[in-house]
PDB file of N, CA, C and O in Angstrom:
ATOM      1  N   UNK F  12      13.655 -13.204  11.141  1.00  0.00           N
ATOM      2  CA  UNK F  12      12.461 -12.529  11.566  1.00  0.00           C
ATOM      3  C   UNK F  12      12.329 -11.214  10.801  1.00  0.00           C
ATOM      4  O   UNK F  12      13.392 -10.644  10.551  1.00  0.00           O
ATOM      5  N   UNK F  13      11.362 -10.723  10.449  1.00  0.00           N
ATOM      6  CA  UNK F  13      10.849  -9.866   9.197  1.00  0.00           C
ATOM      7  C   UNK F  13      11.407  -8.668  10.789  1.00  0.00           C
ATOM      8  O   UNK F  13      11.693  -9.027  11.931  1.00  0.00           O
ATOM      9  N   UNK F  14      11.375  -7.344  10.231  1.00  0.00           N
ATOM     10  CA  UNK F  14      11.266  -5.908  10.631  1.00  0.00           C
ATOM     11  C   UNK F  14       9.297  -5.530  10.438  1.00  0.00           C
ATOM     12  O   UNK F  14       8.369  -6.156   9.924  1.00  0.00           O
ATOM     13  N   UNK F  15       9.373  -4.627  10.930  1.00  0.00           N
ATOM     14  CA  UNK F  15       7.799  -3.904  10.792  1.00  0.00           C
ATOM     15  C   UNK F  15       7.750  -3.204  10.129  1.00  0.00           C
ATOM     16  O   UNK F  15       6.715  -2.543  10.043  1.00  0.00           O
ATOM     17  N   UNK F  16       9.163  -2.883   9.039  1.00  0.00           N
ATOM     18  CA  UNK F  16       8.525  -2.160   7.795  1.00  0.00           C
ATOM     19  C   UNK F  16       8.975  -3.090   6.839  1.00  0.00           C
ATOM     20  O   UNK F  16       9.111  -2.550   5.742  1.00  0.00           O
ATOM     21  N   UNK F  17       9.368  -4.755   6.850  1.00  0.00           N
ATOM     22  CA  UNK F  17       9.208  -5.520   5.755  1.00  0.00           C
ATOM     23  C   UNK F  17       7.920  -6.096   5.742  1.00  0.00           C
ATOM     24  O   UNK F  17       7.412  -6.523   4.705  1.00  0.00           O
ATOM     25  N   UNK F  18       7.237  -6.137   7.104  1.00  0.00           N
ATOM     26  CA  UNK F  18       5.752  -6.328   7.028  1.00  0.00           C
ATOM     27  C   UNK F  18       5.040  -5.588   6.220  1.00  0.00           C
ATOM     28  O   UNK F  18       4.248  -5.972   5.360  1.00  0.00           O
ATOM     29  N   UNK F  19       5.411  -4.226   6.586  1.00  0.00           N
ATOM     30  CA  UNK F  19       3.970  -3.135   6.429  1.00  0.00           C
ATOM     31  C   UNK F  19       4.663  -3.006   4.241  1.00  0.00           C
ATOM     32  O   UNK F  19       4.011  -2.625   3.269  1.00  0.00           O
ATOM     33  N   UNK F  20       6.034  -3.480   4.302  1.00  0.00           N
ATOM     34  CA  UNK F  20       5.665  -3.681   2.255  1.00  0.00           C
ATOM     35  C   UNK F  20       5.208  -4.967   2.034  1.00  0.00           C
ATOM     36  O   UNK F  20       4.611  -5.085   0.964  1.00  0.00           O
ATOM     37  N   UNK F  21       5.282  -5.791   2.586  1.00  0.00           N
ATOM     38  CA  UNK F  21       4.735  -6.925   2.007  1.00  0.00           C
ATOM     39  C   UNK F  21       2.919  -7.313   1.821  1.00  0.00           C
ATOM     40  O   UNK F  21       2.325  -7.965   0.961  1.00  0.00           O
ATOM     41  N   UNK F  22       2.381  -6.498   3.180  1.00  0.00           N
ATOM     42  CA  UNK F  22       0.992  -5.995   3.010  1.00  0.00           C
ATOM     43  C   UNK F  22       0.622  -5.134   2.000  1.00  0.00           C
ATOM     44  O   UNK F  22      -0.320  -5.406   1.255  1.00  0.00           O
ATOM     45  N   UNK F  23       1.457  -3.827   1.869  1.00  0.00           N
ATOM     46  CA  UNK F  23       1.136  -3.038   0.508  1.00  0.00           C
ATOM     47  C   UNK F  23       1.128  -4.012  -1.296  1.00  0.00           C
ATOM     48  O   UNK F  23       0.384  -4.147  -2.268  1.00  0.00           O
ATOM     49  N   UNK F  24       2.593  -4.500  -0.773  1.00  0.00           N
ATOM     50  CA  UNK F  24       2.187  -5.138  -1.998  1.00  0.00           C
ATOM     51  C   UNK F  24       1.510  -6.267  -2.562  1.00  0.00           C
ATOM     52  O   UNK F  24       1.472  -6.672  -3.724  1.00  0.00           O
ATOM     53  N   UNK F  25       0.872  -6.784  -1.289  1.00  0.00           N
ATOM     54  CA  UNK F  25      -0.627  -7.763  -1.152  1.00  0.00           C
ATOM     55  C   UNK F  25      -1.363  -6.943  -1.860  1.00  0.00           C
ATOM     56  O   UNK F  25      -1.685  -7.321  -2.986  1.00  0.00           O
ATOM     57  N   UNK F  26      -1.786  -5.700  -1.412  1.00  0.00           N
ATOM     58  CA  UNK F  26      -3.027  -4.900  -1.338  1.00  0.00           C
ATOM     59  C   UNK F  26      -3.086  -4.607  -3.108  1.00  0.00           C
ATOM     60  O   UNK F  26      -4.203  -4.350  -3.557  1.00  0.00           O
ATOM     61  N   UNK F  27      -1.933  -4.645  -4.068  1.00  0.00           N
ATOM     62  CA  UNK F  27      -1.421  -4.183  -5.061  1.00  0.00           C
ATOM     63  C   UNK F  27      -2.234  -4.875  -5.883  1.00  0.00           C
ATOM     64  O   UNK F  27      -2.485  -6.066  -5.703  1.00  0.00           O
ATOM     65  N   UNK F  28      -2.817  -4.008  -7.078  1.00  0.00           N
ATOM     66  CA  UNK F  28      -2.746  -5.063  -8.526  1.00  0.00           C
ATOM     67  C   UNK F  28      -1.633  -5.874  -9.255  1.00  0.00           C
ATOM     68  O   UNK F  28      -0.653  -5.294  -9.722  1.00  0.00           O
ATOM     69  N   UNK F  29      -1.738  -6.737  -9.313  1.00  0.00           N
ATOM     70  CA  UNK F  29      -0.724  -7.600  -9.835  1.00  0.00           C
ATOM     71  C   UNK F  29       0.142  -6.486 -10.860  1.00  0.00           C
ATOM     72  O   UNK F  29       1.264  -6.584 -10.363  1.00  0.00           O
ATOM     73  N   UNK F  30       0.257  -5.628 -11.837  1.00  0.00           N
ATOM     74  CA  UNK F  30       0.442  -4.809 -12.135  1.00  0.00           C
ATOM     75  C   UNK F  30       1.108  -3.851 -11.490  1.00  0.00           C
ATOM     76  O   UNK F  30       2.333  -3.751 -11.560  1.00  0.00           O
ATOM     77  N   UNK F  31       0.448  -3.158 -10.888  1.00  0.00           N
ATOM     78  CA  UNK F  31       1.351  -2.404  -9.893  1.00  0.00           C
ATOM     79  C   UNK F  31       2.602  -3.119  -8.621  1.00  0.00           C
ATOM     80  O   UNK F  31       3.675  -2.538  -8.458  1.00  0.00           O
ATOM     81  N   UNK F  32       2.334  -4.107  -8.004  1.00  0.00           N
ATOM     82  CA  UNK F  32       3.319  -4.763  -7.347  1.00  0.00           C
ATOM     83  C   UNK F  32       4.210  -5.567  -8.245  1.00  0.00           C
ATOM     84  O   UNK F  32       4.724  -6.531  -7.677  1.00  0.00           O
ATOM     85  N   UNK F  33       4.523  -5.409  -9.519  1.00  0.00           N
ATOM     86  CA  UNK F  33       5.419  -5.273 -10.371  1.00  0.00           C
ATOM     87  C   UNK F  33       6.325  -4.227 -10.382  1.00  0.00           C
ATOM     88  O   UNK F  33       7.546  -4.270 -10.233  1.00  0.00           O
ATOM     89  N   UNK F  34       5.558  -3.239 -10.582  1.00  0.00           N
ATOM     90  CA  UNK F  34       6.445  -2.073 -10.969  1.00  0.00           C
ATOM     91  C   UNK F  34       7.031  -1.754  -9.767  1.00  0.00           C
ATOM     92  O   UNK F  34       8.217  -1.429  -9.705  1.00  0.00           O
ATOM     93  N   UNK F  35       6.020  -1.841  -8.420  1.00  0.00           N
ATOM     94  CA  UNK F  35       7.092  -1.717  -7.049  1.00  0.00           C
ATOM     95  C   UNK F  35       8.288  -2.252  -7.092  1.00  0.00           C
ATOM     96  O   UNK F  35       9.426  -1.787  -7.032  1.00  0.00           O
ATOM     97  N   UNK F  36       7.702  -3.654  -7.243  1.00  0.00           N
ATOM     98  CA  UNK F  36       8.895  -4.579  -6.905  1.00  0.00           C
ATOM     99  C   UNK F  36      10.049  -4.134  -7.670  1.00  0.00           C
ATOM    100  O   UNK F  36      11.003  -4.442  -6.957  1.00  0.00           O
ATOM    101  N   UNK F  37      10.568  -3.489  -8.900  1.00  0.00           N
ATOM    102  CA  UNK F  37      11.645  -3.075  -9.548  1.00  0.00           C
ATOM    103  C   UNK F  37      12.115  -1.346  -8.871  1.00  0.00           C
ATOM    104  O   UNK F  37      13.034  -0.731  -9.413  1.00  0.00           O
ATOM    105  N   UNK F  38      11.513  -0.871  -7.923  1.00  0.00           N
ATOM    106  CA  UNK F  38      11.715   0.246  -7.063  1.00  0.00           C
ATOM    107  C   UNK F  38      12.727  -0.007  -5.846  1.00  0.00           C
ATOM    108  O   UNK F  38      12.336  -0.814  -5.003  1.00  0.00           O
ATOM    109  N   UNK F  39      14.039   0.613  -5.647  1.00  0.00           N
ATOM    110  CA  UNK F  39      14.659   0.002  -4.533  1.00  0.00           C
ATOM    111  C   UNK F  39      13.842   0.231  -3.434  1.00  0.00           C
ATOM    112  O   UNK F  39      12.902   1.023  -3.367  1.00  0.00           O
ATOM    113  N   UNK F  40      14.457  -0.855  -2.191  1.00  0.00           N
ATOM    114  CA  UNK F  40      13.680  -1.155  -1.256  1.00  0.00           C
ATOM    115  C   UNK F  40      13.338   0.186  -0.100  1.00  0.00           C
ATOM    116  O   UNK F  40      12.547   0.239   0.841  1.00  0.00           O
ATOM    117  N   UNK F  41      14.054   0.927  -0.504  1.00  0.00           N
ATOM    118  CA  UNK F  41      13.926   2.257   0.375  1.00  0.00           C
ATOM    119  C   UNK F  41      12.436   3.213  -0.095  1.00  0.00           C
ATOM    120  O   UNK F  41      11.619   3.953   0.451  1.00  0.00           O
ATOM    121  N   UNK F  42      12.711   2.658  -1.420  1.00  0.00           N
ATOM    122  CA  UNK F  42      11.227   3.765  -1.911  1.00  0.00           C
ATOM    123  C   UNK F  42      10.057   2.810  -1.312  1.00  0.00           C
ATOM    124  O   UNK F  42       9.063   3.142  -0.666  1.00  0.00           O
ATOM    125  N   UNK F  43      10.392   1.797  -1.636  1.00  0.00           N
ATOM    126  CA  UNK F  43       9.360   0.590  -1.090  1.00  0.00           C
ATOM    127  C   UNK F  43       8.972   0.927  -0.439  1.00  0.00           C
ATOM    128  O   UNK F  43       7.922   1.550  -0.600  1.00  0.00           O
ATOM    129  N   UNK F  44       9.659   0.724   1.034  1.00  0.00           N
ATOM    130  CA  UNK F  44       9.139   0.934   2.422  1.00  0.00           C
ATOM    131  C   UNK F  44       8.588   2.813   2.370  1.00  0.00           C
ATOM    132  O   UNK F  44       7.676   3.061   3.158  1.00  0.00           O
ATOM    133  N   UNK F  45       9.052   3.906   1.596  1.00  0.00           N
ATOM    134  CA  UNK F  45       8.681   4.958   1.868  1.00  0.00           C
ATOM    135  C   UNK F  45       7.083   4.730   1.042  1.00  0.00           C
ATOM    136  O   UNK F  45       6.213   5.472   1.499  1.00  0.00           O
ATOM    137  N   UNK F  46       6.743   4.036   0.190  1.00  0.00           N
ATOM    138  CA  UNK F  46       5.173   4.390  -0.416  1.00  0.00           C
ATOM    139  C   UNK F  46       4.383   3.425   0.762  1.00  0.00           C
ATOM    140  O   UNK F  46       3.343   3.777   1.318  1.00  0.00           O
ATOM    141  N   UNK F  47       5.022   2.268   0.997  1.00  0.00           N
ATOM    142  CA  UNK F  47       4.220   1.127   2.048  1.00  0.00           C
ATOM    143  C   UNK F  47       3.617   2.385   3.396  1.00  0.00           C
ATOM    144  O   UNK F  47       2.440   2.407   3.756  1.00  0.00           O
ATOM    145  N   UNK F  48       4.666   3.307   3.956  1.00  0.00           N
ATOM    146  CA  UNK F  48       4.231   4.321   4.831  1.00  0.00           C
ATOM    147  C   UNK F  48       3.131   5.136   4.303  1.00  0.00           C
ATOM    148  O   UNK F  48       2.074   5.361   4.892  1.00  0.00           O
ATOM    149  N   UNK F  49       3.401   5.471   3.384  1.00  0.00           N
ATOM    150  CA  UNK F  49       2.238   6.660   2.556  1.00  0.00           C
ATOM    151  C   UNK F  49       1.182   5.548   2.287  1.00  0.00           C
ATOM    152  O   UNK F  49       0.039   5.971   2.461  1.00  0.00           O
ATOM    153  N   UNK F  50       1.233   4.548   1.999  1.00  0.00           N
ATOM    154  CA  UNK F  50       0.006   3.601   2.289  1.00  0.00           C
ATOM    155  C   UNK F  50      -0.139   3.659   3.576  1.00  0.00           C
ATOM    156  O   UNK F  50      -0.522   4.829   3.596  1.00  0.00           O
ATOM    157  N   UNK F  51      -0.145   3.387   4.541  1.00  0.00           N
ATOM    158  CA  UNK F  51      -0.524   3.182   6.028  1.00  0.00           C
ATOM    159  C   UNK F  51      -1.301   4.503   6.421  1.00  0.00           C
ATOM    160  O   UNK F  51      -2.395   4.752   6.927  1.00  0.00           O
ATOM    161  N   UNK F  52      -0.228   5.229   5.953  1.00  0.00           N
ATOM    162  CA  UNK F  52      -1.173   7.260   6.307  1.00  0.00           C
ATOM    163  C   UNK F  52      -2.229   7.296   5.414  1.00  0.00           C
ATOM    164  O   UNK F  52      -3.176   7.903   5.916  1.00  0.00           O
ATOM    165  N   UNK F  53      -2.391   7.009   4.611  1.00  0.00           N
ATOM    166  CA  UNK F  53      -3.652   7.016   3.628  1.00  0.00           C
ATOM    167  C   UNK F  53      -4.499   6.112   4.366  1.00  0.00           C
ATOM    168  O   UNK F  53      -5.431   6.582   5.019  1.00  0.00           O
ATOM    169  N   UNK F  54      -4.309   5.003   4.344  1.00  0.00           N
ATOM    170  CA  UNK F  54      -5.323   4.363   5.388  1.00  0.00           C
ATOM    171  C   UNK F  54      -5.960   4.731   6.362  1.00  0.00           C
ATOM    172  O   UNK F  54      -7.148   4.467   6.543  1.00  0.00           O
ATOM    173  N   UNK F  55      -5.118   5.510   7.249  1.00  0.00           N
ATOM    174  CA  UNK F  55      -5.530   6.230   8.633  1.00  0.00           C
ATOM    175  C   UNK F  55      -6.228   7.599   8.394  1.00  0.00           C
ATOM    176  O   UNK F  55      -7.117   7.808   9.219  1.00  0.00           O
ATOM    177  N   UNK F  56      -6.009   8.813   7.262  1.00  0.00           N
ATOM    178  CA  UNK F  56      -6.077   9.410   7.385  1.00  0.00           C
ATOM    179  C   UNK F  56      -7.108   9.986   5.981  1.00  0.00           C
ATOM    180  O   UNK F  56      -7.222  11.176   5.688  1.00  0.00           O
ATOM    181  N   UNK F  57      -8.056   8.394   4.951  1.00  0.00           N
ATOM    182  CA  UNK F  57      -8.687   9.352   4.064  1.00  0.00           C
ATOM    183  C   UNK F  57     -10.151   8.719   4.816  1.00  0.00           C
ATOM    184  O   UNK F  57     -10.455   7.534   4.956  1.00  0.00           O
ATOM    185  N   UNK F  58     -10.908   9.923   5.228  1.00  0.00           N
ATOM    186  CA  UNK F  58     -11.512  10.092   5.751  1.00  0.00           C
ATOM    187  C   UNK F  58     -13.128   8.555   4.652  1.00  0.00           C
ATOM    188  O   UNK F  58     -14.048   7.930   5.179  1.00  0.00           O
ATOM    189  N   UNK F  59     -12.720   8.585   3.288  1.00  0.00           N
ATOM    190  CA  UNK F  59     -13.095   8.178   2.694  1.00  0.00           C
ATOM    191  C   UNK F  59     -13.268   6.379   2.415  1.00  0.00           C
ATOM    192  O   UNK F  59     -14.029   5.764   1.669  1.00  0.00           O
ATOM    193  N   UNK F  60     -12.142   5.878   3.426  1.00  0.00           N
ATOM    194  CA  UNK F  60     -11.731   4.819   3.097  1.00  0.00           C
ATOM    195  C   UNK F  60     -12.220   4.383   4.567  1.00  0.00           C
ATOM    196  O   UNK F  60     -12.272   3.158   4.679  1.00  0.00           O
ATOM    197  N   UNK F  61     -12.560   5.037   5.622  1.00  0.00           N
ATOM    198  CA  UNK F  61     -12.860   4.808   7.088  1.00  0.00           C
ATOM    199  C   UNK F  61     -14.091   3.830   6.685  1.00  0.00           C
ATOM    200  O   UNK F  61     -13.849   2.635   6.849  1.00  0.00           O
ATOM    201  N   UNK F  62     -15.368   4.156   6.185  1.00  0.00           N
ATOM    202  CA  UNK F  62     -16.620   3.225   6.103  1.00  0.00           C
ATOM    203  C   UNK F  62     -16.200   1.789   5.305  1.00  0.00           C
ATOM    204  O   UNK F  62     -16.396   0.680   5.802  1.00  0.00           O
ATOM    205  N   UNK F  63     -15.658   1.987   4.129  1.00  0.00           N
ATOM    206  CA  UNK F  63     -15.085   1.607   3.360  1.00  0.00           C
ATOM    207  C   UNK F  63     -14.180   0.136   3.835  1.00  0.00           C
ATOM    208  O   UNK F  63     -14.401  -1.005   3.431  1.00  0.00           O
ATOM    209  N   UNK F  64     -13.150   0.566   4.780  1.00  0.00           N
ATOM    210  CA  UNK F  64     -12.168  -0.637   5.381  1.00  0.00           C
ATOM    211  C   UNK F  64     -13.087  -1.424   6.423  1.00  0.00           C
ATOM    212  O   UNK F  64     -12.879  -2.637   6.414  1.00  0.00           O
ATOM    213  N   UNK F  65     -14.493  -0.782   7.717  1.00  0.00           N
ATOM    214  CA  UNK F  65     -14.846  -1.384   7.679  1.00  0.00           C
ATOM    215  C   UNK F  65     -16.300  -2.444   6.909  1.00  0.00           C
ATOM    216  O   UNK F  65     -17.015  -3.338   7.362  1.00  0.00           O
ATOM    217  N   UNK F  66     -16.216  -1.879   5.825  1.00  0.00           N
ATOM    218  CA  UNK F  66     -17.429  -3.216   5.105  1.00  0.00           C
ATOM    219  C   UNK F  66     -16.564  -3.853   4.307  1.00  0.00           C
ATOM    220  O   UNK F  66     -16.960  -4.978   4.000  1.00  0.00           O
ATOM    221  N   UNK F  67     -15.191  -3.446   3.714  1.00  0.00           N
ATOM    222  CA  UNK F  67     -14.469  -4.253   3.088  1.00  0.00           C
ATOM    223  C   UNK F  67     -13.026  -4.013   3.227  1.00  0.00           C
ATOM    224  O   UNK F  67     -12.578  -3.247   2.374  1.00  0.00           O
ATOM    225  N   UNK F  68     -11.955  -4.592   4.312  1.00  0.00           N
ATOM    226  CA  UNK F  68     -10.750  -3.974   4.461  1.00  0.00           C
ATOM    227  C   UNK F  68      -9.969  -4.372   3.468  1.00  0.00           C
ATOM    228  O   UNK F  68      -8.939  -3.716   3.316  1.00  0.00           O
ATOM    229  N   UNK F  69     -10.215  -5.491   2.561  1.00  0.00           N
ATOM    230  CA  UNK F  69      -9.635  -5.556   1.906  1.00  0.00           C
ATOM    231  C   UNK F  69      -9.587  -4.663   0.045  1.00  0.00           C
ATOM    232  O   UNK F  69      -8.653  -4.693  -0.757  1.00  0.00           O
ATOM    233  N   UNK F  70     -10.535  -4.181  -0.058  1.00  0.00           N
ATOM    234  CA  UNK F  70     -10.982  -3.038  -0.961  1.00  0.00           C
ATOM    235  C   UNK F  70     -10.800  -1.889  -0.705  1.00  0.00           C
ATOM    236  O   UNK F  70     -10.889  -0.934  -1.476  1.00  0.00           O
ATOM    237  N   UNK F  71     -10.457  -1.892   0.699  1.00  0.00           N
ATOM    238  CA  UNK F  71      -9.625  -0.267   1.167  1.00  0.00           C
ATOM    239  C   UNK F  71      -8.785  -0.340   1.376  1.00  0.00           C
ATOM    240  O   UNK F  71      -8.276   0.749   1.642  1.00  0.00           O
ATOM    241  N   UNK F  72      -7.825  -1.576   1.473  1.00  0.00           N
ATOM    242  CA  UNK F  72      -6.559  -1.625   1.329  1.00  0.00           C
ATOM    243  C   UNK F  72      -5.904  -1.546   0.046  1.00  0.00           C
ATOM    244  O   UNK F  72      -4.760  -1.094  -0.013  1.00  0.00           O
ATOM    245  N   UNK F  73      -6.689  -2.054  -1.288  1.00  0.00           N
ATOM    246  CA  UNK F  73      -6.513  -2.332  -2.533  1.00  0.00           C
ATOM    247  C   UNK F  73      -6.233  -0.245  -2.908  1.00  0.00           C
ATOM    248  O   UNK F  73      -5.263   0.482  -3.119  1.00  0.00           O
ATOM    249  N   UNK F  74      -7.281  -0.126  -2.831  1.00  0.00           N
ATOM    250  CA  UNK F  74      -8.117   1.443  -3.305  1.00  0.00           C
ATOM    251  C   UNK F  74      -6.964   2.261  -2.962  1.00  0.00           C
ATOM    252  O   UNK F  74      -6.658   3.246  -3.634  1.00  0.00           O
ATOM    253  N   UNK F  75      -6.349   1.901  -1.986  1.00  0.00           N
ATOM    254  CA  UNK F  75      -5.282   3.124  -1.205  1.00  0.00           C
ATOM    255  C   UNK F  75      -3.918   2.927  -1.420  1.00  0.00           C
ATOM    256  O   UNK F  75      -3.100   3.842  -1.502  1.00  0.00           O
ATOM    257  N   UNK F  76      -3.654   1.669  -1.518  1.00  0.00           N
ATOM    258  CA  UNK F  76      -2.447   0.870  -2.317  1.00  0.00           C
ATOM    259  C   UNK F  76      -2.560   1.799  -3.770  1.00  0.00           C
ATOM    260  O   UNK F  76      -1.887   2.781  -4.085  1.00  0.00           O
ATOM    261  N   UNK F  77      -3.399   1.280  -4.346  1.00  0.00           N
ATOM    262  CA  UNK F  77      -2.940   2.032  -5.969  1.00  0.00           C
ATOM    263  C   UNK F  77      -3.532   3.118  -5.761  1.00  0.00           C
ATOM    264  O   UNK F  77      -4.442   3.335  -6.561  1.00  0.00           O
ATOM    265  N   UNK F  78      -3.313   4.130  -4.745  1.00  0.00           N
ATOM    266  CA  UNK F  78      -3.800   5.610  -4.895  1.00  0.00           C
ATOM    267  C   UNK F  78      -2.180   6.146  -4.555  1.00  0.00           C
ATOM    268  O   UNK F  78      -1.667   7.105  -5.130  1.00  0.00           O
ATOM    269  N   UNK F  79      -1.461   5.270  -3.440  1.00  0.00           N
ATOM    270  CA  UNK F  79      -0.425   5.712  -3.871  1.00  0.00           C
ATOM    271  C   UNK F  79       0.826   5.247  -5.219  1.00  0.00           C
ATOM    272  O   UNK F  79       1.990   5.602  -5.402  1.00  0.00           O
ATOM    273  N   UNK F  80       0.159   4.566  -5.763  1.00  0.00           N
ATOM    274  CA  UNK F  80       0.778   4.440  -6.822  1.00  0.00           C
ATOM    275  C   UNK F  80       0.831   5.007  -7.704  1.00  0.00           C
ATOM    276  O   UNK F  80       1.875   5.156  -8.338  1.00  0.00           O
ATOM    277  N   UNK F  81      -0.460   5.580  -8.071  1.00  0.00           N
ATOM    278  CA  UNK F  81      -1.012   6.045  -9.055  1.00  0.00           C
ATOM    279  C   UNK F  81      -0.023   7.522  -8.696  1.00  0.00           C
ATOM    280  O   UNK F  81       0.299   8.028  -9.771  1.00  0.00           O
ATOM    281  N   UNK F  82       0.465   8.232  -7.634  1.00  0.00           N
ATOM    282  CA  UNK F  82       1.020   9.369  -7.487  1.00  0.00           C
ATOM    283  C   UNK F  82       2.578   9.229  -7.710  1.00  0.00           C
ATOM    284  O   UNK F  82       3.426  10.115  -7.811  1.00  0.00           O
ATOM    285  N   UNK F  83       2.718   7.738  -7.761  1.00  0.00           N
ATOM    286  CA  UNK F  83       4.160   7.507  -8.199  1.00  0.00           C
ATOM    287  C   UNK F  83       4.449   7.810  -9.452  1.00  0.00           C
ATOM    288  O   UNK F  83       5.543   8.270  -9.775  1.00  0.00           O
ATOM    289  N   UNK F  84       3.289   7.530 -10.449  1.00  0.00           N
ATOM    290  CA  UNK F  84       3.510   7.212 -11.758  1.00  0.00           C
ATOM    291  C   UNK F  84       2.969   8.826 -12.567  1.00  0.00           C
ATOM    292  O   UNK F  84       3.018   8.950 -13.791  1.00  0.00           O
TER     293      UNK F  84
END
């Protein structure tokens, strides 16, 4: 049975460009689960992505996924 933070990376790295859930995937699993969190808070908390997740949750899941990536890199 998965944990709720092998869920909440395996959703991030759904949400991922094929590209970027590459480069995760070679990140140990600790950073993993720490950007999958900073995805979840970004979700909740960019005021920008609120209209956004609901007309397309899956384009605000994408958008916020590689926003924290993009701060990885």
């Amino acid at each position: 049975m998965q944990t709720d933070s092998a869920d909440t990376v395996a959703r991030f790295l759904h949400a991922l460009s094929p590209a970027s859930r590459e480069v995760v995937r070679q990140l140990p699993r600790d950073q993993q689960e720490t950007l999958a969190a900073a995805w979840e808070r970004d979700l909740l908390d960019d005021t920008s992505l609120l209209t956004l997740s609901e007309l397309d949750p899956a384009s605000a899941e994408h958008r916020a996924a590689e926003h924290v990536v993009q701060d990885l890199l």
